[in-house]
C-alpha cells in the first residue's frame, strides 16, 4: 500500500530552512495528498477540553513527542491530559508519550528541556518567569504540522524542533551562540502527577555517551515500566545526575563517585533529574534522539539504531511527512478551506491510535507485565475501547488497509492470552489494563472486523475470547447480569449503562457467531442481546437500573448523573437510547417510532442548565440533554434516519456540526477520546455513520462537503457528492448509488468498499417522506427479522 | 562428577516417618559420605553473630528456604541478617531467600506461614503471643539437616517441614485435623526492613489455582525484582488478597471484584498479604511448592514444573540429601565427634554460595536489570568477594569440580559485560551490584583460578575485565591511586585499606598476565603491586593513609576504627599486615623478620578493651587486636610460618581454633560471610591455608584432626595425617609429603591436586628452628624473586 514518493518543498520553520535529503525527492504523490497534509492543523483540540496534543508523531506511532505546558497535580490534571493547553504561556519541556484526547491521563514520559545559560533543576512557578527551568513561549514562535513541531523558548532564545519515527523522538535545538548549552532530562514529571507516582527510575550514562534509563510508575496503569535510550549529536562536555528526593529512607552503599553528580555513571531512585552539557553553543544545532522501549534499555538502543541511525533531523522529518501524506491521501476532499482543515485534522486525529507497542525485535510487555513476542503480527496498545468501538474502529476499516485492523484484533487477542484475568482488554495502554470505563467493547471491534470480512486472525480463538470476556463473572456485575438478565444496582454501580452496553456487546457476539456458523453461541447471545428490555421502564420511558429483586431503584431523577448513579458519565436523558442493535424494538417499547422520536426531540430541545453537569468533567457539548462531548450521545442524532425519518437527522447533524466543531484550538466540544470525536466528524462529513458496528451498515446522514473521494486501501474509489450543497441547501432530496436511486436510510459496508459514487442532491427544504420497510431501514430495525 | 546413589534410611522427623522413593534406592554411597551428612549441624552459627540460617537448600542453590524468627527494622536488623536467631522463641514464617553469614542483609522473600484456625494478617508483637500470625516454637520441636528443616509451630500445633531443590522450596504442613487450615503469604516482610523498601509487588491467583507474583525492592541492591510461582497439593477452598497500605495516594480504576478480597484474581501495590484457605484440615499434610525466578512469573512456573512436577516432598528431600551427601563426600575425616561436627558443618557452610542465579531456560537478570541468557555456563550470583576471595574460593578449587569455578568466573565476566560501569562485581547478589566493602576482589578469584590451571572461560576477556576494573577511575579513589600510587585520604575514605587491597589485587593481575605471557600487563601491575609501600609509615610501623601531598594524615590513632578513618572495618593494628604478596618486603620494611613478628605478637598479646569496637558491628572475635570475626585478620596467624617460624603460627592457630569456633549455635566468632569463616576453618583443620590466593601456594599450619582425606574431584585422594595428635601434642615436628621430608613452610596447589599424603608428626614442644631460603618459604616471600 505504498504511495509514490513526492517532491517536497523546502520547509521554513522559525527562520531555519530545512531541506529534505535527495532520497525523498523521487516522485510525486497524488496532488490532493500534498494539500491534505498541508490542511491538517494539529492545534485543533488543544484548547477547550479537546485534550489533543500538537507534537510530532507518525500514524499509530509509539512515540508522541510533544510540549508539556504545565505539569499539574492529580486534582487539576484533567485539562492537561495531553500535557499541552493552548491557553498556556509556558513550556516545561518535551516529553515522548501522550494520549490524544483522553479524559484521564498518564504518560508524559522522558521529558527533555534545552537550556541556555544557567541551569535550574526545578520546574519553577509558572507565574514567576525564570524561577525554574520552565520557559515562556508564544504561539507566534510556534508551528505544528503532522510529524513536526517547532517552538521558540523565549526565556532561552532556543529554537526547538521535534520530529519522530515510530519509536524514536528526534529533537533539534538551536541554541544562542556562545552561551552554555544544556539539555535537562527530568524523570520526575508525569501527566496526572501525584506524590509517589514514580516507584523506581534509573538514568545511566554509558561509556559511549549514550544515555539510557527507565522508570516505573504507579499511574492510570499500575506498575508501568518504560525504558529509553538517548543520544546526542555532539559529545557530552559534562553531565550531572541528581536525585532530588528528600529523606530517602535507605540509600544503600555508595556507587562510584556517589557524592559528585558530575562524575556519576548511573543513578537510581524515585526523583531523578539529569543535565547534559555541551559547552558554548555552536552555530550548528544540537540533535538529540530518544528511543523508547517497553522491554529494556538494550531494546531501546536497538530501536534507536534501527530507526534513526544518523543525525539527519530533516530526513526523519521528511519520512514522517511522507507517512502522513500517504495516510491522509485516502481522502480527497473538495470543500472550502475551513471544512478541509476541520476534516483533514479529524482524519489526522483518527490515525493517532491505537499506538504501536512493540520493539523492532517484536517484543513488548503484556498485561502480565511480562515480555512477549508479537509473532506474525504488529502489536498495538492504547485501546480506549468504550470510546473507539463506536466510530473510530469502523472508520479505520475503511481508511486503512485491513492488515491494520487484523493487527489490532491480534493485539486484543494477545492481551487476552496474556491477561491474568483471561479476558480481552477494557481500556489498555502500554500493554496494561486500566479497567477504565465499562463494557467489553473489544468484542464489537472484533465482530465488526469479522463481519466485514477482515481476516488474518484466529476467528475461533477470537470468538472464545469474546465469550470469555462477556461471561467473566467477577467483572462489573457480569455474574449477576448472566443470572438475571440485568446488572442489579444494589450490587453494582452504573447498572443501567452496563446492562445496555452488555446487551449490545452480546448482539455483536451473536452476529459474529452466526457468520461463523456457531449457532449455539449465536442463539445464546441473541437472547442476551434483548436484555436491554430489562432496563426499560415503560412508565417513565427511560432506561433505569433495577435492583436484584426486579424493582427499579427509587427515587429516580432522570437528570441525575455521577458515579454511583444508574449511569456511566451520563443520565437517563442521555443513556435511554442506547439500543443500537434493536431500534425497532426500542420504538415499539415506546409505543411506536413517532413516540420514540418525540422523546429524542425532547432530548435535543430541552432547556438545560449546564451547571447540572458541573461535577462531571466528561459531559460537555450540550444541545439540550444531548451531550456531543461524550460518547453515549454519538449515535443519537442518527436514530431519526435509522427509524425512517432522515430529514430530522439532517437537521440535528447540522446543529451539531455547527455548534460542536470548529477548526480552531478550542474547536472540539469535548475530549477527542483517541479519535472517536474526530471519527464521528469524518463519517458525518461524508454523510454516513456506523450506528451499530458489526451490522455492516452505515446510517445515512447528509454530507458536509460538496465532494469527497475515498481512495480505498483496496485500490477502489468511493466518492460522495453533495450536489448543490450550500448554506441554503442543507437537506437531502434524492440519493443515488452509482446513479441508481437509493431508497434506504443506510448504505452497506461492501457497497462502499466496492467503490462507486454516492450522490446526494441537496435542497432547501426537508423531504418529510418517511421510509419504511425491511429494505429501506437498517438491519437493526429488527434483530429478529434477518 | 556424579557419585553412586546410596541407600537411605527412613527419616524420622517430628513423628512423621518419611520414606524415599524407590528410584533413589539404587546404590550405596561411600561409607564416610553418609556419616559426613549426619555430622552437619545447620544450627552452628545461628546464634551469636554467625548469621547462618538453619533452613533447607541444596549446594549453591537459588532457594534458601528457612524460618524467620523476627522481622527487624533496619536499625536492629544486623543480628537478624539471616532471618533466624537461635535465641528467639517465635517464628514469623518461612521465606525463600537468605544469605549465609552476612553482616548486612536483604532477602527474606516470599514469606509463607501455615495457620490453623483464625487468621491474623499482621505479624503481631513477639512479646504478646497470638497478637498476630507469628507463632511460638521451641528447639525441642525443631530439626535441621542439610536440605531439610522441620519445626512445630506451637500456637497452631502445625508441623512444618521444609526442603528444596535448586529453584523450588517445598513445604509440607501437617495441620491439626478438623480445624480450618490456611497458608498466609506475606510480601510485606523483608530482612533489613524499612518503610518504603517495597517499591512494587503483585499477587495473582491464576485460573488453575497457581499463585504467582513478584516484588521489587529497594534494599541492599536497589531495584531488585524477584518473581515466584506457588502451587498447593490441594485445591483452594478460598483466598483473600489484601493491600494493607494506608493512604494509597492513587489507586487507579478498580479491577474486577476490587472491594472483595476473597474474589480478587490479582492485587498490586506495596503492602500485599494474601491468605489461602483449604477448609478443615485432613489427615494428609498440605504440600506447597514455591519456585523463584529473577526473570518472570512465567519462568517461575517453568522452574516449578521442571524441578518439582509432583507432590512428593520426600522425593525432593531425598534428592537434596543425595546432593549434599555427594558434595560432603569430598572430605573423609577421622576425628572425635565434636571436631567432625565442626568440620563438616564448616564444609557445609562453604558450599552454600555463590548461589545459582538463572532459570531452567538459562535466563537471569543482570546488573543492568535486563534479562540475559547464560550461554554455555551456569550463572551464579551472591559474590561476597571482599570476604570470599581469601579462603572460600580457593577452597572451592579443591573440594568442587573445576567447572564450578569456571562457572563462577564466567558469571563474573558476564557481570562485567552487562554492568553499566563495565567492571567486575564488587559485592553482588541476585545479579545486582551493591558496592558493599572495598577493592576489586573478583580479580584475585579469577587469577587464582587461572594460575591453578582452571579453564573454561575466555582468559583474554578475563584479563581485560580485571584490568578494566582495576583501572576504573571513578570507583573508590582508583583514579588517584593510579596517579599517585596511593589512595589519598583527603579525597577518599578508608584510604589505607584501599591502597593495600588494590596493591594485592594488582599483584594477582600481574600473576595471571605473566602466566598468559602478557608481559606488558604483568610488568605494569607488578609495579603497582608494590604500592603497599606508600601506605607504610616506618616511624610508627603501621600502615597509614596519606594525603594527596604525600603526608600521612594526622592525628593518628592506631586503635581508631570506623567509617571515615584510614581503614575499612578495622584499625591500624589489624590492617598493617596486609601485604600477602610481599611478606619479605613487609618484614624488611619493619627492619627484619623478627621485628615484624614481634609486632604480630604485640597484636595478639595486647590487652584490648572490646568496647573500643562497640560502634563496629563486624569487628568481633578478639584476641588482643586480632579480630578473627572479620576478614582482615584471617591471614595474620599464618604470617609467622610464612616468614619461616612455623611454631609461632601453630600456637596462634591453637588459640584461635580453641576460642573462636565451637560446634554449637553461637560457635562462630563472627559473621560466616558466605563461608569465608568456615573455609578458614576447613583449611586450618587440614593444616594449610591460602595466605596469598593466586600464588598457588598454601602456608602450612598444623592439622586439627588426626586424619582427613580429600576425595578430590579429579578422582585422586589427598590425605592429611597428624600422627600422635592429642591435647598434649599440638606442635608440629616432622612433615612429610608422600613420605619425603617437606622442609618448607608451604605446599603447592598442584601437590595437593596430584593426590598423596601430607603427614605431620605432632609433638609436645615447639620446634623452634626457623626455615629460611627460597625453597623453604612461599613465593610471596619475594615478589621480585621469581
Short mmCIF file of C-alpha atoms in Angstrom, two decimals, chain B residues 342-578:
data_model
loop_
_atom_site.label_atom_id
_atom_site.label_comp_id
_atom_site.label_asym_id
_atom_site.label_seq_id
_atom_site.Cartn_x
_atom_site.Cartn_y
_atom_site.Cartn_z
CA UNK B 342 32.53 -28.55 63.39
CA UNK B 343 34.48 -29.53 60.30
CA UNK B 344 31.62 -30.98 58.27
CA UNK B 345 29.41 -28.07 59.19
CA UNK B 346 32.18 -25.70 58.09
CA UNK B 347 32.39 -27.61 54.81
CA UNK B 348 28.59 -27.41 54.51
CA UNK B 349 28.71 -23.65 55.08
CA UNK B 350 31.42 -23.42 52.43
CA UNK B 351 29.09 -24.95 49.84
CA UNK B 352 26.18 -22.52 50.19
CA UNK B 353 27.40 -19.81 47.90
CA UNK B 354 27.82 -18.24 45.42
CA UNK B 355 24.28 -19.24 44.59
CA UNK B 356 22.71 -20.37 41.35
CA UNK B 357 21.04 -17.45 39.64
CA UNK B 358 19.39 -18.47 36.43
CA UNK B 359 16.17 -20.16 35.45
CA UNK B 360 15.84 -23.56 33.85
CA UNK B 361 15.84 -21.77 30.48
CA UNK B 362 19.22 -20.25 31.47
CA UNK B 363 17.84 -16.73 31.68
CA UNK B 364 18.62 -14.38 34.54
CA UNK B 365 18.54 -10.68 35.32
CA UNK B 366 21.91 -8.98 35.19
CA UNK B 367 23.45 -5.88 36.75
CA UNK B 368 21.74 -3.76 34.12
CA UNK B 369 18.43 -5.20 35.37
CA UNK B 370 17.93 -6.66 31.93
CA UNK B 371 17.34 -10.30 31.16
CA UNK B 372 20.25 -12.27 29.75
CA UNK B 373 20.92 -15.85 28.76
CA UNK B 374 23.79 -17.78 30.32
CA UNK B 375 25.12 -19.28 27.16
CA UNK B 376 27.41 -22.19 27.79
CA UNK B 377 27.82 -21.74 31.51
CA UNK B 378 25.84 -21.84 34.72
CA UNK B 379 25.23 -18.39 36.10
CA UNK B 380 25.80 -17.67 39.77
CA UNK B 381 25.37 -14.62 41.92
CA UNK B 382 25.89 -13.66 45.59
CA UNK B 383 29.57 -12.82 45.40
CA UNK B 384 30.71 -11.56 48.78
CA UNK B 385 34.11 -11.07 47.25
CA UNK B 386 35.91 -8.99 49.88
CA UNK B 387 35.33 -11.96 52.17
CA UNK B 388 35.42 -14.96 49.93
CA UNK B 389 38.43 -14.35 47.71
CA UNK B 390 40.59 -15.13 50.71
CA UNK B 391 39.81 -18.77 51.54
CA UNK B 392 36.35 -19.72 50.26
CA UNK B 393 37.09 -19.51 46.55
CA UNK B 394 40.49 -21.21 46.95
CA UNK B 395 38.79 -23.98 48.94
CA UNK B 396 36.21 -24.48 46.22
CA UNK B 397 39.01 -25.04 43.68
CA UNK B 398 39.89 -28.10 45.75
CA UNK B 399 36.59 -29.50 47.01
CA UNK B 400 34.47 -28.86 43.93
CA UNK B 401 34.93 -29.76 40.29
CA UNK B 402 36.82 -27.11 38.29
CA UNK B 403 33.62 -26.47 36.29
CA UNK B 404 32.16 -24.86 39.40
CA UNK B 405 34.95 -22.31 39.49
CA UNK B 406 34.88 -21.70 35.76
CA UNK B 407 31.13 -21.09 36.06
CA UNK B 408 31.88 -18.56 38.79
CA UNK B 409 34.45 -16.87 36.56
CA UNK B 410 32.05 -16.85 33.62
CA UNK B 411 29.41 -15.31 35.88
CA UNK B 412 31.84 -12.61 36.95
CA UNK B 413 32.72 -11.92 33.33
CA UNK B 414 29.05 -11.78 32.35
CA UNK B 415 28.51 -9.25 35.12
CA UNK B 416 31.30 -7.17 33.72
CA UNK B 417 29.85 -7.28 30.20
CA UNK B 418 26.40 -6.33 31.45
CA UNK B 419 27.49 -3.81 34.05
CA UNK B 420 26.65 -0.21 33.26
CA UNK B 421 30.07 0.55 34.73
CA UNK B 422 31.86 -2.01 32.62
CA UNK B 423 33.61 -3.60 35.58
CA UNK B 424 33.62 -6.82 37.57
CA UNK B 425 31.32 -7.05 40.57
CA UNK B 426 32.34 -5.74 43.97
CA UNK B 427 29.62 -7.38 46.08
CA UNK B 428 26.74 -8.63 44.03
CA UNK B 429 23.65 -10.65 44.67
CA UNK B 430 20.64 -11.52 42.58
CA UNK B 431 22.65 -10.18 39.68
CA UNK B 432 22.94 -6.68 41.13
CA UNK B 433 25.84 -4.65 42.38
CA UNK B 434 25.67 -3.43 45.98
CA UNK B 435 29.04 -1.62 46.13
CA UNK B 436 29.49 -3.11 49.57
CA UNK B 437 33.04 -3.21 51.01
CA UNK B 438 36.14 -2.25 49.05
CA UNK B 439 38.57 -3.47 46.46
CA UNK B 440 38.23 -5.34 43.20
CA UNK B 441 38.37 -8.81 44.58
CA UNK B 442 36.79 -10.58 41.66
CA UNK B 443 40.33 -10.10 40.30
CA UNK B 444 42.13 -12.49 42.71
CA UNK B 445 39.31 -15.03 42.31
CA UNK B 446 39.88 -15.16 38.56
CA UNK B 447 43.66 -15.03 38.85
CA UNK B 448 43.67 -17.82 41.43
CA UNK B 449 41.56 -19.98 39.14
CA UNK B 450 43.72 -19.28 36.12
CA UNK B 451 47.08 -19.90 37.74
CA UNK B 452 45.70 -23.15 39.12
CA UNK B 453 45.02 -24.23 35.56
CA UNK B 454 41.26 -23.91 35.69
CA UNK B 455 39.99 -23.06 32.23
CA UNK B 456 36.58 -22.96 30.55
CA UNK B 457 36.46 -19.20 30.25
CA UNK B 458 37.89 -16.62 27.90
CA UNK B 459 41.18 -15.76 29.60
CA UNK B 460 41.80 -12.77 27.35
CA UNK B 461 38.42 -11.30 28.17
CA UNK B 462 39.02 -12.10 31.81
CA UNK B 463 42.32 -10.25 31.87
CA UNK B 464 40.69 -7.33 30.08
CA UNK B 465 37.94 -7.28 32.69
CA UNK B 466 40.46 -7.42 35.52
CA UNK B 467 42.48 -4.54 34.11
CA UNK B 468 39.34 -2.51 33.37
CA UNK B 469 38.12 -2.99 36.93
CA UNK B 470 41.48 -2.16 38.45
CA UNK B 471 41.72 0.95 36.29
CA UNK B 472 38.14 2.17 36.75
CA UNK B 473 38.96 5.66 37.95
CA UNK B 474 35.59 6.77 39.40
CA UNK B 475 35.50 3.88 41.86
CA UNK B 476 36.76 4.44 45.37
CA UNK B 477 39.78 6.58 44.61
CA UNK B 478 41.27 4.38 41.90
CA UNK B 479 41.90 7.36 39.64
CA UNK B 480 44.13 8.97 42.25
CA UNK B 481 45.63 5.61 43.20
CA UNK B 482 46.85 5.07 39.65
CA UNK B 483 48.16 8.59 39.55
CA UNK B 484 49.90 8.73 42.94
CA UNK B 485 50.39 5.13 43.92
CA UNK B 486 48.13 5.54 46.92
CA UNK B 487 44.55 6.48 47.60
CA UNK B 488 44.64 9.96 49.14
CA UNK B 489 42.66 10.14 52.35
CA UNK B 490 41.82 13.78 51.78
CA UNK B 491 39.82 12.62 48.75
CA UNK B 492 38.61 9.15 49.65
CA UNK B 493 37.75 7.46 52.94
CA UNK B 494 39.41 4.31 54.26
CA UNK B 495 42.34 5.08 52.03
CA UNK B 496 44.96 2.92 53.77
CA UNK B 497 42.85 -0.23 53.40
CA UNK B 498 42.12 0.58 49.78
CA UNK B 499 45.75 1.16 48.89
CA UNK B 500 46.73 -2.16 50.47
CA UNK B 501 43.98 -4.20 48.86
CA UNK B 502 44.44 -2.61 45.45
CA UNK B 503 48.14 -3.42 45.61
CA UNK B 504 47.37 -7.07 46.34
CA UNK B 505 44.78 -7.17 43.56
CA UNK B 506 47.34 -5.67 41.19
CA UNK B 507 49.79 -8.42 42.07
CA UNK B 508 47.22 -11.06 41.12
CA UNK B 509 46.69 -9.37 37.76
CA UNK B 510 50.43 -9.46 37.23
CA UNK B 511 50.46 -13.15 38.14
CA UNK B 512 47.80 -14.03 35.63
CA UNK B 513 49.20 -11.77 32.93
CA UNK B 514 52.63 -13.34 33.37
CA UNK B 515 51.12 -16.82 33.13
CA UNK B 516 49.44 -15.75 29.88
CA UNK B 517 52.61 -14.23 28.51
CA UNK B 518 51.10 -10.74 28.59
CA UNK B 519 54.31 -9.18 29.80
CA UNK B 520 53.27 -5.59 29.34
CA UNK B 521 50.39 -6.01 31.74
CA UNK B 522 52.43 -8.18 34.07
CA UNK B 523 55.12 -5.53 34.24
CA UNK B 524 52.78 -2.65 34.92
CA UNK B 525 50.84 -4.44 37.63
CA UNK B 526 53.95 -5.87 39.26
CA UNK B 527 54.96 -2.25 39.70
CA UNK B 528 51.53 -1.38 41.14
CA UNK B 529 51.77 -4.37 43.48
CA UNK B 530 54.47 -2.52 45.38
CA UNK B 531 52.11 0.36 46.16
CA UNK B 532 51.65 -1.03 49.67
CA UNK B 533 54.92 0.69 50.43
CA UNK B 534 53.18 4.06 50.08
CA UNK B 535 50.98 3.14 53.00
CA UNK B 536 53.79 2.05 55.27
CA UNK B 537 54.86 4.52 57.93
CA UNK B 538 58.34 3.47 59.07
CA UNK B 539 58.10 5.78 62.04
CA UNK B 540 55.12 4.09 63.67
CA UNK B 541 55.43 0.73 61.95
CA UNK B 542 51.81 0.93 60.86
CA UNK B 543 50.08 1.16 57.54
CA UNK B 544 48.51 4.59 57.32
CA UNK B 545 46.62 6.79 54.90
CA UNK B 546 48.43 9.53 53.07
CA UNK B 547 47.06 12.80 51.85
CA UNK B 548 47.47 13.79 48.22
CA UNK B 549 50.55 15.81 49.16
CA UNK B 550 52.22 12.67 50.45
CA UNK B 551 51.96 13.45 54.14
CA UNK B 552 50.29 10.96 56.44
CA UNK B 553 47.01 12.08 57.84
CA UNK B 554 47.25 13.40 61.39
CA UNK B 555 46.36 12.92 64.14
CA UNK B 556 46.97 9.20 64.09
CA UNK B 557 45.41 6.77 66.49
CA UNK B 558 46.25 3.14 65.72
CA UNK B 559 43.27 1.95 67.69
CA UNK B 560 40.76 4.09 65.78
CA UNK B 561 38.28 2.34 63.54
CA UNK B 562 35.07 3.27 61.82
CA UNK B 563 33.75 4.84 58.68
CA UNK B 564 35.85 7.85 57.80
CA UNK B 565 39.03 6.52 59.36
CA UNK B 566 42.03 5.29 57.40
CA UNK B 567 40.70 1.70 57.49
CA UNK B 568 37.77 -0.44 56.44
CA UNK B 569 36.20 -2.39 59.29
CA UNK B 570 39.42 -2.34 61.24
CA UNK B 571 42.23 -0.26 62.63
CA UNK B 572 45.99 0.06 62.20
CA UNK B 573 46.60 -2.94 64.45
CA UNK B 574 44.51 -5.09 62.16
CA UNK B 575 45.26 -3.75 58.69
CA UNK B 576 49.01 -3.20 58.91
CA UNK B 577 49.89 -6.78 57.94
CA UNK B 578 48.00 -6.89 54.69
#
